[in-house]
Structures are given as C-alpha cells and as structure tokens.
XYZ file of C-alpha atoms in Angstrom:
547
model
C -0.581 -37.833 -6.146
C -0.393 -41.553 -5.376
C 2.533 -41.328 -2.924
C 1.978 -40.522 0.729
C 4.459 -37.678 1.190
C 3.314 -34.874 3.525
C 2.971 -31.506 1.835
C 5.217 -29.990 4.531
C 8.218 -31.948 3.188
C 7.424 -30.963 -0.394
C 6.988 -27.289 0.545
C 10.246 -27.071 2.481
C 12.240 -28.162 -0.583
C 11.772 -24.703 -2.093
C 11.161 -22.669 1.065
C 12.415 -19.093 1.428
C 12.763 -16.532 4.208
C 9.935 -14.552 2.599
C 7.687 -17.604 2.781
C 8.540 -18.045 6.474
C 7.609 -14.451 7.283
C 4.296 -14.780 5.438
C 3.522 -18.071 7.188
C 4.278 -16.655 10.644
C 2.129 -13.569 9.993
C -0.759 -15.588 8.633
C -0.490 -18.189 11.419
C -0.803 -15.490 14.103
C -3.840 -13.909 12.432
C -5.548 -17.295 11.945
C -4.908 -18.129 15.619
C -6.655 -14.904 16.663
C -9.629 -15.887 14.509
C -9.574 -19.478 15.777
C -9.461 -18.545 19.483
C -13.109 -17.504 20.024
C -14.324 -20.032 17.453
C -12.579 -22.924 19.204
C -14.079 -21.947 22.551
C -17.542 -21.428 21.051
C -17.499 -24.748 19.196
C -16.320 -26.580 22.308
C -19.266 -25.200 24.282
C -21.666 -26.055 21.450
C -20.252 -29.589 21.575
C -21.025 -29.956 25.262
C -17.384 -29.949 26.438
C -15.253 -27.465 28.377
C -13.801 -24.339 26.685
C -10.163 -25.429 26.908
C -10.950 -28.653 25.055
C -11.709 -26.598 21.962
C -8.213 -25.130 22.204
C -6.685 -28.556 22.846
C -8.264 -29.683 19.589
C -7.052 -26.695 17.591
C -3.550 -27.049 19.055
C -3.002 -30.820 18.813
C -5.037 -31.656 15.712
C -4.052 -28.392 14.026
C -0.360 -29.125 14.527
C -0.482 -32.795 13.484
C -2.707 -32.282 10.435
C -0.569 -29.392 9.170
C 2.601 -31.437 9.701
C 1.354 -34.558 7.919
C -1.409 -33.225 5.639
C -1.668 -33.249 1.879
C -2.712 -29.595 1.478
C -0.430 -26.566 1.438
C -2.764 -24.247 3.318
C -5.381 -26.346 5.131
C -6.102 -25.227 8.721
C -7.664 -27.871 10.938
C -9.517 -27.688 14.217
C -12.974 -28.081 15.741
C -15.773 -27.258 13.306
C -19.482 -26.628 13.518
C -20.286 -29.803 11.580
C -19.176 -31.906 14.549
C -20.947 -29.910 17.275
C -24.235 -31.795 17.431
C -22.564 -35.172 16.853
C -20.047 -34.620 19.653
C -22.735 -33.336 22.019
C -24.774 -36.483 21.395
C -21.814 -38.827 21.988
C -20.862 -37.027 25.202
C -24.447 -37.198 26.471
C -24.692 -40.922 25.716
C -21.192 -42.205 26.442
C -19.349 -39.465 28.326
C -15.928 -38.031 27.522
C -14.359 -41.488 27.679
C -16.726 -42.725 25.013
C -16.031 -39.670 22.846
C -12.267 -40.236 23.121
C -12.641 -43.876 22.080
C -14.943 -42.982 19.180
C -12.546 -40.274 17.968
C -9.508 -42.579 18.096
C -11.428 -45.279 16.201
C -12.468 -42.643 13.666
C -8.804 -41.675 13.342
C -7.862 -45.292 12.634
C -10.627 -45.529 10.013
C -9.386 -42.338 8.337
C -5.794 -43.606 8.217
C -6.966 -46.869 6.649
C -9.030 -44.909 4.114
C -5.962 -42.889 3.156
C -3.687 -45.924 2.908
C -6.282 -47.661 0.748
C -6.257 -44.670 -1.643
C -9.884 -43.744 -0.930
C -9.309 -39.990 -1.134
C -11.005 -39.790 -4.517
C -14.186 -41.350 -3.089
C -15.406 -37.885 -2.127
C -16.553 -37.407 -5.727
C -19.174 -40.102 -5.181
C -21.000 -37.997 -2.570
C -23.619 -36.006 -4.521
C -23.547 -32.241 -4.132
C -27.208 -32.252 -3.095
C -26.415 -34.447 -0.102
C -23.483 -32.350 1.143
C -25.570 -29.202 0.655
C -28.533 -30.745 2.465
C -26.739 -32.036 5.534
C -24.563 -28.917 5.825
C -27.681 -26.734 5.869
C -29.269 -29.140 8.348
C -26.267 -28.897 10.685
C -26.455 -25.097 10.460
C -30.092 -25.180 11.586
C -29.318 -27.521 14.500
C -26.545 -25.160 15.651
C -28.907 -22.178 15.609
C -31.570 -24.072 17.553
C -28.970 -25.258 20.066
C -27.854 -21.667 20.766
C -31.304 -20.106 21.263
C -31.113 -20.866 24.984
C -27.964 -18.827 25.577
C -28.829 -16.083 23.090
C -32.108 -15.377 24.890
C -30.812 -16.175 28.370
C -33.380 -18.936 28.929
C -33.312 -21.269 31.929
C -34.076 -24.836 30.863
C -35.828 -27.243 33.196
C -34.468 -30.249 31.291
C -31.298 -30.948 29.285
C -32.548 -31.992 25.852
C -30.166 -33.629 23.362
C -32.220 -33.982 20.187
C -32.907 -30.880 18.115
C -36.684 -31.284 18.170
C -36.595 -31.653 21.962
C -34.570 -28.432 22.177
C -37.243 -26.617 20.180
C -39.898 -27.899 22.582
C -37.835 -26.837 25.602
C -37.300 -23.339 24.161
C -41.071 -22.973 23.748
C -41.751 -24.337 27.233
C -39.207 -22.055 28.933
C -39.785 -18.853 26.949
C -41.094 -17.263 30.151
C -37.524 -17.172 31.535
C -36.438 -14.841 28.727
C -33.566 -12.550 29.861
C -33.748 -9.175 28.120
C -30.172 -8.218 29.055
C -28.782 -11.444 27.633
C -30.756 -10.871 24.433
C -29.393 -7.311 24.121
C -25.808 -8.509 24.629
C -26.410 -11.145 21.971
C -27.701 -8.500 19.558
C -24.701 -6.259 20.265
C -22.330 -9.143 19.534
C -24.246 -10.004 16.364
C -24.117 -6.370 15.186
C -20.344 -6.264 15.717
C -19.910 -9.525 13.811
C -21.924 -8.172 10.881
C -20.764 -4.564 10.621
C -17.199 -4.543 11.980
C -15.658 -6.282 8.913
C -17.094 -3.549 6.686
C -15.208 -0.886 8.658
C -12.060 -2.728 9.737
C -11.665 -5.889 7.631
C -8.158 -6.632 8.912
C -9.196 -7.049 12.568
C -11.218 -10.231 13.374
C -14.763 -9.232 14.280
C -15.261 -12.208 16.602
C -12.367 -11.049 18.790
C -13.823 -7.516 18.990
C -17.268 -8.928 19.836
C -15.800 -11.001 22.664
C -13.825 -8.088 24.154
C -16.654 -5.542 23.800
C -19.460 -7.679 25.267
C -17.246 -8.990 28.083
C -16.380 -5.412 29.032
C -20.029 -4.295 28.951
C -21.240 -7.179 31.119
C -18.359 -6.811 33.591
C -18.429 -3.028 33.939
C -22.238 -2.692 34.013
C -22.688 -5.744 36.289
C -25.395 -7.116 33.992
C -27.262 -10.295 35.011
C -25.910 -12.265 32.036
C -24.266 -15.670 32.270
C -20.605 -15.811 31.278
C -18.444 -18.849 30.543
C -17.027 -18.588 34.068
C -20.532 -18.778 35.577
C -21.214 -22.126 33.892
C -17.782 -23.738 33.446
C -14.521 -24.088 35.323
C -11.772 -22.524 33.224
C -8.401 -24.267 33.131
C -5.130 -23.041 31.631
C -3.440 -26.421 32.096
C -1.728 -27.705 28.944
C -3.065 -30.816 27.184
C -2.095 -34.008 28.978
C -2.175 -37.621 27.860
C -5.294 -39.588 28.813
C -5.455 -43.339 28.261
C -8.611 -44.224 26.271
C -11.144 -46.855 27.283
C -10.780 -49.691 24.790
C -13.028 -52.180 26.539
C -15.157 -54.276 24.197
C -18.418 -52.836 25.532
C -17.248 -49.261 24.917
C -15.998 -50.045 21.409
C -19.297 -51.706 20.481
C -21.262 -48.773 21.916
C -19.344 -46.039 20.092
C -18.399 -47.769 16.816
C -21.363 -46.265 14.881
C -20.340 -42.819 16.167
C -16.755 -43.504 15.076
C -17.882 -44.219 11.512
C -19.981 -41.046 11.522
C -17.040 -38.947 12.716
C -14.704 -40.549 10.153
C -17.056 -40.043 7.218
C -17.835 -36.454 8.154
C -14.161 -35.640 8.767
C -13.264 -37.097 5.371
C -16.016 -35.231 3.544
C -15.439 -31.863 5.192
C -11.644 -31.952 5.094
C -11.520 -32.900 1.404
C -14.184 -30.344 0.506
C -12.156 -27.695 2.344
C -9.006 -28.814 0.520
C -10.788 -28.572 -2.844
C -11.923 -25.021 -2.010
C -8.339 -24.156 -1.041
C -7.047 -25.628 -4.313
C -9.336 -23.335 -6.273
C -8.113 -20.309 -4.305
C -4.376 -20.950 -4.728
C -4.334 -22.790 -8.055
C -2.774 -25.956 -6.623
C -3.769 -29.560 -6.077
C -3.832 -31.387 -2.757
C -2.980 -35.027 -2.064
C -6.324 -36.368 -0.872
C -4.977 -39.692 0.404
C -2.250 -38.025 2.484
C -4.870 -35.597 3.801
C -7.024 -38.497 5.031
C -4.035 -40.085 6.779
C -3.233 -36.760 8.452
C -6.849 -36.275 9.511
C -6.743 -39.720 11.098
C -3.498 -39.027 12.939
C -4.740 -35.596 14.040
C -8.041 -36.895 15.387
C -6.382 -39.749 17.269
C -3.818 -37.372 18.791
C -6.533 -34.871 19.716
C -8.495 -37.547 21.588
C -5.399 -38.818 23.411
C -4.749 -35.309 24.754
C -8.260 -34.318 25.797
C -9.521 -32.836 22.531
C -12.558 -33.501 20.372
C -12.922 -34.437 16.664
C -11.340 -32.071 14.156
C -11.303 -31.570 10.425
C -10.313 -29.016 7.830
C -12.013 -25.687 8.559
C -13.002 -23.841 5.391
C -13.281 -20.377 7.012
C -9.909 -20.601 8.779
C -8.287 -22.082 5.668
C -9.625 -19.185 3.572
C -8.326 -16.706 6.168
C -4.912 -18.352 5.972
C -4.844 -17.974 2.188
C -6.086 -14.385 2.270
C -3.389 -13.412 4.775
C -0.546 -14.851 2.717
C -0.078 -18.371 4.098
C 2.260 -20.305 1.795
C 2.815 -23.700 3.399
C 1.761 -25.976 6.276
C 4.113 -23.973 8.480
C 1.312 -21.387 8.847
C -0.993 -24.029 10.353
C 1.750 -25.098 12.764
C 2.361 -21.479 13.808
C -1.392 -21.101 14.417
C -1.256 -24.109 16.781
C 1.758 -22.775 18.690
C 0.144 -19.335 19.160
C -3.029 -20.962 20.521
C -0.888 -22.998 22.928
C 0.661 -19.791 24.276
C -2.802 -18.239 24.627
C -3.943 -21.314 26.554
C -1.046 -21.022 28.998
C -1.164 -17.273 29.648
C -4.569 -15.837 28.702
C -7.097 -18.632 29.223
C -8.456 -17.362 32.603
C -9.794 -14.265 30.841
C -12.101 -16.511 28.803
C -14.257 -16.787 31.931
C -15.445 -13.224 31.247
C -16.944 -14.011 27.807
C -20.786 -13.739 27.895
C -22.703 -16.791 26.735
C -24.943 -14.704 24.388
C -21.761 -13.598 22.584
C -20.751 -17.235 22.098
C -24.236 -17.894 20.719
C -23.921 -14.944 18.323
C -20.561 -16.231 17.038
C -22.129 -19.619 16.405
C -25.078 -17.971 14.646
C -22.605 -16.399 12.233
C -20.816 -19.741 11.789
C -24.151 -21.402 11.029
C -25.072 -18.681 8.537
C -21.757 -18.996 6.738
C -21.949 -22.791 6.513
C -25.648 -22.950 5.582
C -24.943 -22.501 1.882
C -28.245 -20.721 1.333
C -26.991 -19.137 -1.894
C -26.152 -22.545 -3.319
C -29.551 -23.861 -2.234
C -31.318 -20.922 -3.868
C -29.418 -21.586 -7.093
C -30.293 -25.282 -6.980
C -33.985 -24.527 -6.541
C -33.812 -22.447 -9.710
C -31.869 -24.894 -11.855
C -31.820 -28.430 -10.424
C -34.230 -31.231 -11.423
C -37.057 -32.018 -9.013
C -35.421 -35.328 -8.060
C -32.222 -33.567 -6.937
C -34.238 -31.092 -4.894
C -36.050 -33.999 -3.244
C -32.715 -35.532 -2.194
C -31.553 -32.176 -0.818
C -34.780 -31.563 1.111
C -34.937 -35.076 2.569
C -31.274 -34.980 3.628
C -31.829 -31.584 5.251
C -34.954 -32.672 7.156
C -33.440 -35.964 8.332
C -30.348 -34.127 9.596
C -32.509 -31.787 11.670
C -35.075 -34.330 12.860
C -32.838 -37.384 13.366
C -29.074 -37.274 12.817
C -26.357 -37.147 10.197
C -25.983 -40.931 9.887
C -29.625 -41.401 8.943
C -29.518 -38.367 6.646
C -26.460 -39.506 4.668
C -27.596 -43.133 4.485
C -31.078 -42.268 3.243
C -29.813 -39.469 1.005
C -27.210 -41.684 -0.669
C -29.717 -44.505 -1.131
C -32.269 -42.172 -2.679
C -29.639 -40.510 -4.896
C -28.427 -43.907 -6.131
C -31.970 -45.057 -6.902
C -32.717 -41.854 -8.802
C -29.445 -42.154 -10.719
C -30.255 -45.726 -11.707
C -33.709 -44.662 -12.862
C -32.183 -41.929 -15.006
C -29.723 -44.381 -16.538
C -32.523 -46.877 -17.161
C -34.641 -44.159 -18.790
C -31.719 -43.263 -21.068
C -31.140 -46.887 -22.085
C -32.922 -47.925 -25.283
C -33.417 -51.276 -26.986
C -35.166 -50.783 -30.309
C -35.637 -52.571 -33.595
C -34.177 -50.875 -36.634
C -36.390 -49.204 -39.216
C -35.978 -50.907 -42.590
C -35.877 -49.496 -46.125
C -39.061 -51.241 -47.243
C -40.864 -49.798 -44.214
C -39.503 -46.249 -44.659
C -38.887 -45.697 -48.373
C -38.805 -41.920 -47.940
C -35.690 -42.286 -45.728
C -33.982 -44.982 -47.781
C -30.850 -42.886 -48.296
C -30.328 -42.827 -44.498
C -31.013 -46.513 -43.850
C -28.798 -49.577 -44.294
C -30.085 -52.492 -46.442
C -30.907 -55.544 -44.316
C -31.700 -59.034 -45.679
C -35.404 -59.914 -45.445
C -34.786 -62.830 -43.073
C -32.825 -60.722 -40.573
C -33.970 -58.731 -37.528
C -31.693 -55.963 -36.213
C -31.988 -54.587 -32.691
C -29.765 -51.874 -31.264
C -29.085 -51.273 -27.562
C -27.942 -47.804 -26.474
C -26.837 -47.135 -22.913
C -25.580 -49.312 -20.040
C -27.186 -52.758 -19.857
C -27.719 -53.194 -16.125
C -30.424 -54.492 -13.812
C -32.384 -51.252 -14.040
C -32.692 -51.559 -17.814
C -32.635 -55.353 -18.244
C -36.426 -55.483 -18.615
C -36.045 -53.628 -21.949
C -34.448 -56.674 -23.575
C -37.329 -57.851 -25.789
C -39.134 -61.189 -25.956
C -39.323 -62.849 -29.383
C -42.604 -64.487 -30.371
C -43.799 -65.798 -33.769
C -41.092 -64.209 -35.908
C -42.315 -65.791 -39.167
C -39.651 -66.043 -41.832
C -36.890 -64.554 -39.674
C -33.752 -66.631 -39.355
C -31.175 -64.303 -37.751
C -31.276 -61.750 -34.938
C -28.498 -59.151 -35.051
C -27.796 -57.249 -31.820
C -25.820 -54.059 -32.348
C -24.064 -53.127 -29.057
C -21.810 -50.277 -30.116
C -23.606 -47.940 -27.677
C -23.324 -50.300 -24.681
C -20.391 -49.284 -22.432
C -21.144 -51.742 -19.612
C -23.053 -54.954 -18.914
C -24.003 -56.566 -15.603
C -25.095 -60.076 -14.629
C -28.814 -59.238 -14.682
C -28.619 -58.015 -18.279
C -26.474 -61.058 -19.124
C -29.275 -63.296 -17.862
C -31.645 -61.342 -20.113
C -29.401 -62.002 -23.122
C -29.247 -65.702 -22.254
C -33.034 -65.772 -22.080
C -33.228 -64.053 -25.490
C -30.770 -66.594 -26.935
C -32.927 -69.494 -25.685
C -35.991 -67.890 -27.263
C -34.069 -67.636 -30.560
C -33.197 -71.326 -30.314
C -36.849 -72.270 -29.868
C -37.778 -70.189 -32.923
C -34.934 -71.662 -34.981
C -33.079 -68.328 -35.171
C -29.377 -67.571 -34.984
C -27.985 -64.686 -32.899
C -25.212 -62.402 -34.152
C -23.542 -59.626 -32.175
C -22.047 -56.430 -33.590
C -19.366 -54.252 -31.997
C -19.348 -55.541 -28.398
C -17.256 -53.203 -26.213
C -14.426 -54.466 -23.948
C -16.264 -54.670 -20.609
C -19.371 -56.464 -21.958
C -17.117 -58.767 -24.036
C -15.081 -59.661 -20.945
C -18.204 -60.584 -18.961
C -19.706 -62.593 -21.859
C -16.465 -64.516 -22.223
C -16.156 -65.188 -18.482
C -19.755 -66.448 -18.336
C -19.237 -68.811 -21.294
C -21.821 -66.949 -23.355
C -19.466 -66.472 -26.331
C -18.799 -70.207 -26.467
C -22.555 -70.839 -26.223
C -23.422 -68.518 -29.110
C -20.247 -69.200 -31.122
C -17.266 -66.868 -31.421
C -17.855 -66.574 -35.176
C -21.149 -64.823 -34.376
C -19.374 -61.892 -32.706
C -18.441 -59.383 -35.380
C -16.472 -56.114 -35.098
C -19.046 -53.871 -36.841
C -22.566 -53.826 -38.279
C -21.458 -54.456 -41.880
C -19.575 -57.586 -40.867
C -22.542 -58.670 -38.703
C -24.984 -58.273 -41.621
C -22.612 -60.234 -43.872
C -22.521 -62.994 -41.263
C -26.340 -62.915 -41.047
C -26.568 -63.261 -44.854
C -24.330 -66.320 -44.667
C -26.458 -67.846 -41.898
C -29.787 -67.331 -43.720
C -28.351 -68.722 -46.967
C -28.526 -65.547 -49.055
C -24.748 -65.261 -49.222
C -22.096 -67.904 -49.575
C-alpha cells in the first residue's frame, strides 16, 4: 500500500456489468440518504442549504475518484459543523474557503509524506472523547430550532448558546416543538417498519406537508434562507497574507479532523467488506476533494461513516457508487432544490439530533467506564469537556499531551533497575541463581531506558571489595540521551571507586546510540559482551580470579 494509485483504477481492472448495476443502485440510495443530511449539516455549519449539496457533489466526486478506499462516501459531516460555524462567524465565507484550501494542501502533503499510518498514534480515548463532545455541541446548537426559540443574540460558543437558550425560553413555540417530535418519532420508528426507505427523507416530506397544509407558525428553510438551484461555480479564494495568517490555525484543525475521521471511516469500511484501504492515497484524495469543494462554494468534507455503511449495505462495490451518488445529488440540485424551502427547521434539528446520537459513541463510552483504567477515563473526560467548553484544537492538544504523559509514566513504572540476588544471600534458591564472583556486582535493567526512567539508574557509594559492575541489558529495547547521560554518570562513579564496568547483551538500538556517543570507546569494546555468561567471565578476568 505504499504506491499512490487511486482505488478507482484498481477496481476497474476487474469490473463487471453486475458490479456497475450494484454501484448505480447503491449510489442512488446513498444520494437519497445524503440529501437531507447535506442540507441539515450545511445549516448547522452556518452556511446556506445548497452549499451542503455543493460539498457532497464536488468533494464526493473527487474523493471517490482519487481515494484509497473501495466504498468510502465523502461529504459534509457533523464533526465539522461547529468548526465551520466558528470560522464563518470570525472570517466569513472567504476565510472559510481559504482555510479549507490550505487544509486540502496540508492533507495532500500528509499523504505524499506517507503519514496515513499516523492515525494509529491518536489514542482511542481521545477520538471517543472529542466525538462525544462534538455530538453534544450539535445537540445544543439545534435546541433553538427544535423548540422554535427566538434568540436576541447570535452566540457562537457552545456555553453561550446554552445561556441564550435559558434566557430566551419564554419564546418557546409549541407547534415547532411538536413538529420536531413528529420528525424525531419518524426517524426512530420508521426504520423498524420500512428499513429500505430512508427515514430522514420521510421525515422531511411528512413534516413539510403538515406545516404547509395546516399553515402552522413554524419556521421553514425558506423563511430563513434564500434557496438557490444554481450549480456550483468557481470562486477565486482570498490568499492575502493577512487572511492566511488569520485562518491557518483553522486550516490545521480542519486537516487533522478530516484525516482522523476519513481514516477511521475507512477502517470501519475495511472491517465490513474484508478489504484494506490505502491510507496515504485516501489522505491525498481528501486534500484534493476539500480544495475542490472550497473552490466551488462548498465547505470541508471527509469520509462519512453512516453514508459509507449505507453504501456497503446496499451493495456498493467500487468508488463508482460514490461518483453516482454525487451525480444524483447534482441532478437534485438542478431540478428539485426549490422544494427544500418547505422543510421545517425543527425537522432539520431532529435529523441532526439523530446524527449526534449516532456519532456520540455512548456504547463505547459505557464499555470504557467498565473496563478502562482510571487514567484513560480521565483523558476521555477531559477531551470531552474541553471540546464542549472550548474547541477541538484545545481538546486534542491537551488530550494528546495528557495521554503521552500518562503513557510515559506507565513505561517508567514498568522499567526496573535492580541488583541481582546472589547464592550466598539466598541459599534456599541456589538452584535458580547463577554463581557470581564475590568481587562483582550485577544489575539488570528491564524496560525502555528513557528520560522518564533515567532516575532509576543507581548511584554507587562505598562498594567495599567490589571491583566490577556488570550491567545486564537484555530487557532494554531502547535507550535515549537522558538515560545515556545516566550511564555516563554511573561510569564516572565506578572510576572514582576503582571499579570496571561490563555490559551484557546490549540490543541494537542502545548499542547504536552508545557507539555514536563514543561511550563504547570510553568503556572499552572488550567490556561489551554478548550474554551474561561471557560478561561474568570478563568480570572474573578483570578482578583477577580468572586468567
């Protein structure tokens, strides 16, 4: 999987008419599912409804054409909603376009630099924590429309939205709330009766009909937004230095989140179809798709787990299904988009509630609380809270830092540096112990010797009658410069006490560092032995008990 060949090319080498039929069928069904979701996610992101479709069309087409997964479906996702809304509020649509194009460039570079495997270095607790946090922010952001509230201000931060909901609860619209409940009931119960027909589409049609025919005082998309059926058109981005500087942090956030979510979605898809995706090609495609989306009026996109799963379940065989999905959405945009004006806002909120529920991962969190160590739960909880209270950048940065510190502590706790027990000290275990000359000390280090465990390297004081210190390093897989300094300090202490130092079984990485630092020359290459028996023989020669 080191080459950068799009999966579309690989799939078409053994493509059949049967595969084409399955891809077309699946692509149409996925497009029907994606239609209300794309509109809902666009509104949650603070942009116009058609921009959600632009994203699904442009990014969906490009990512399917160039991606590294057979069945990945890309488009706007809930994970980006709060981030996009914040960028739009701060920097406008021009700033969002610039940030998304920069994020696309970053993603392409990541793919070309073979960084697709880096996803494994993001702890599961962090992805679980920020995903649950994003779900909560989506729910809070949709309370206004679900309850038909009239806000006096336009809050951006999640906590401010909570305050505004409390302050404006007096404007509660009972009819809007009822329509929201009807939509939510359809979303929950319809799949149990008719699993083949997308529940979100039925919810949209049913609630729009009720509001229109009964003339209910409920806001629709058309009441709040101007609906356009114009196709995507090229828009030159603002690449002024001031804009780039302003949105560069947002670009990194978008790139990191797109990489994480798209590769996680691809991994889930791999498990479902028994295949393996090309993670580096997927990152390149995500970069190209996001840049293209921004150039044609769209917003950030990534692999969508729910739509990808729907594609698999409906028989999608290759990236052709994702391209069909984009074409169908383009036709809907041209011919049916004006009808989107009839969709009630509480229905959009209900759809996003379901999206938030599905992405919250509450089952995984419940399992972790039953089985995970307290330190892992702390990382999850802190990442979750920081995502809700501040933003994703702070949450991931703090979560990763905390996870790394906890990992280093665990490794340091596992590392041991202990003196051997000798036969004369433990006669009852003499059959299990190795004879050691009386003038020799033997210490054994187990675990990585790094800065977190370097303080375990002992100090030698008043070792009467001892002439040789043997360090057994068979259990040391890695050594860093801090531990090397500790060994140099121990060697100087041995010199002051008139002791020689002998090493046993030094592994390749520690040996390479010791050689590069000149430590082997300092100690003497003859004092580095391949095993403990050879090291003890060398110690016997040094203390004069063996010739």
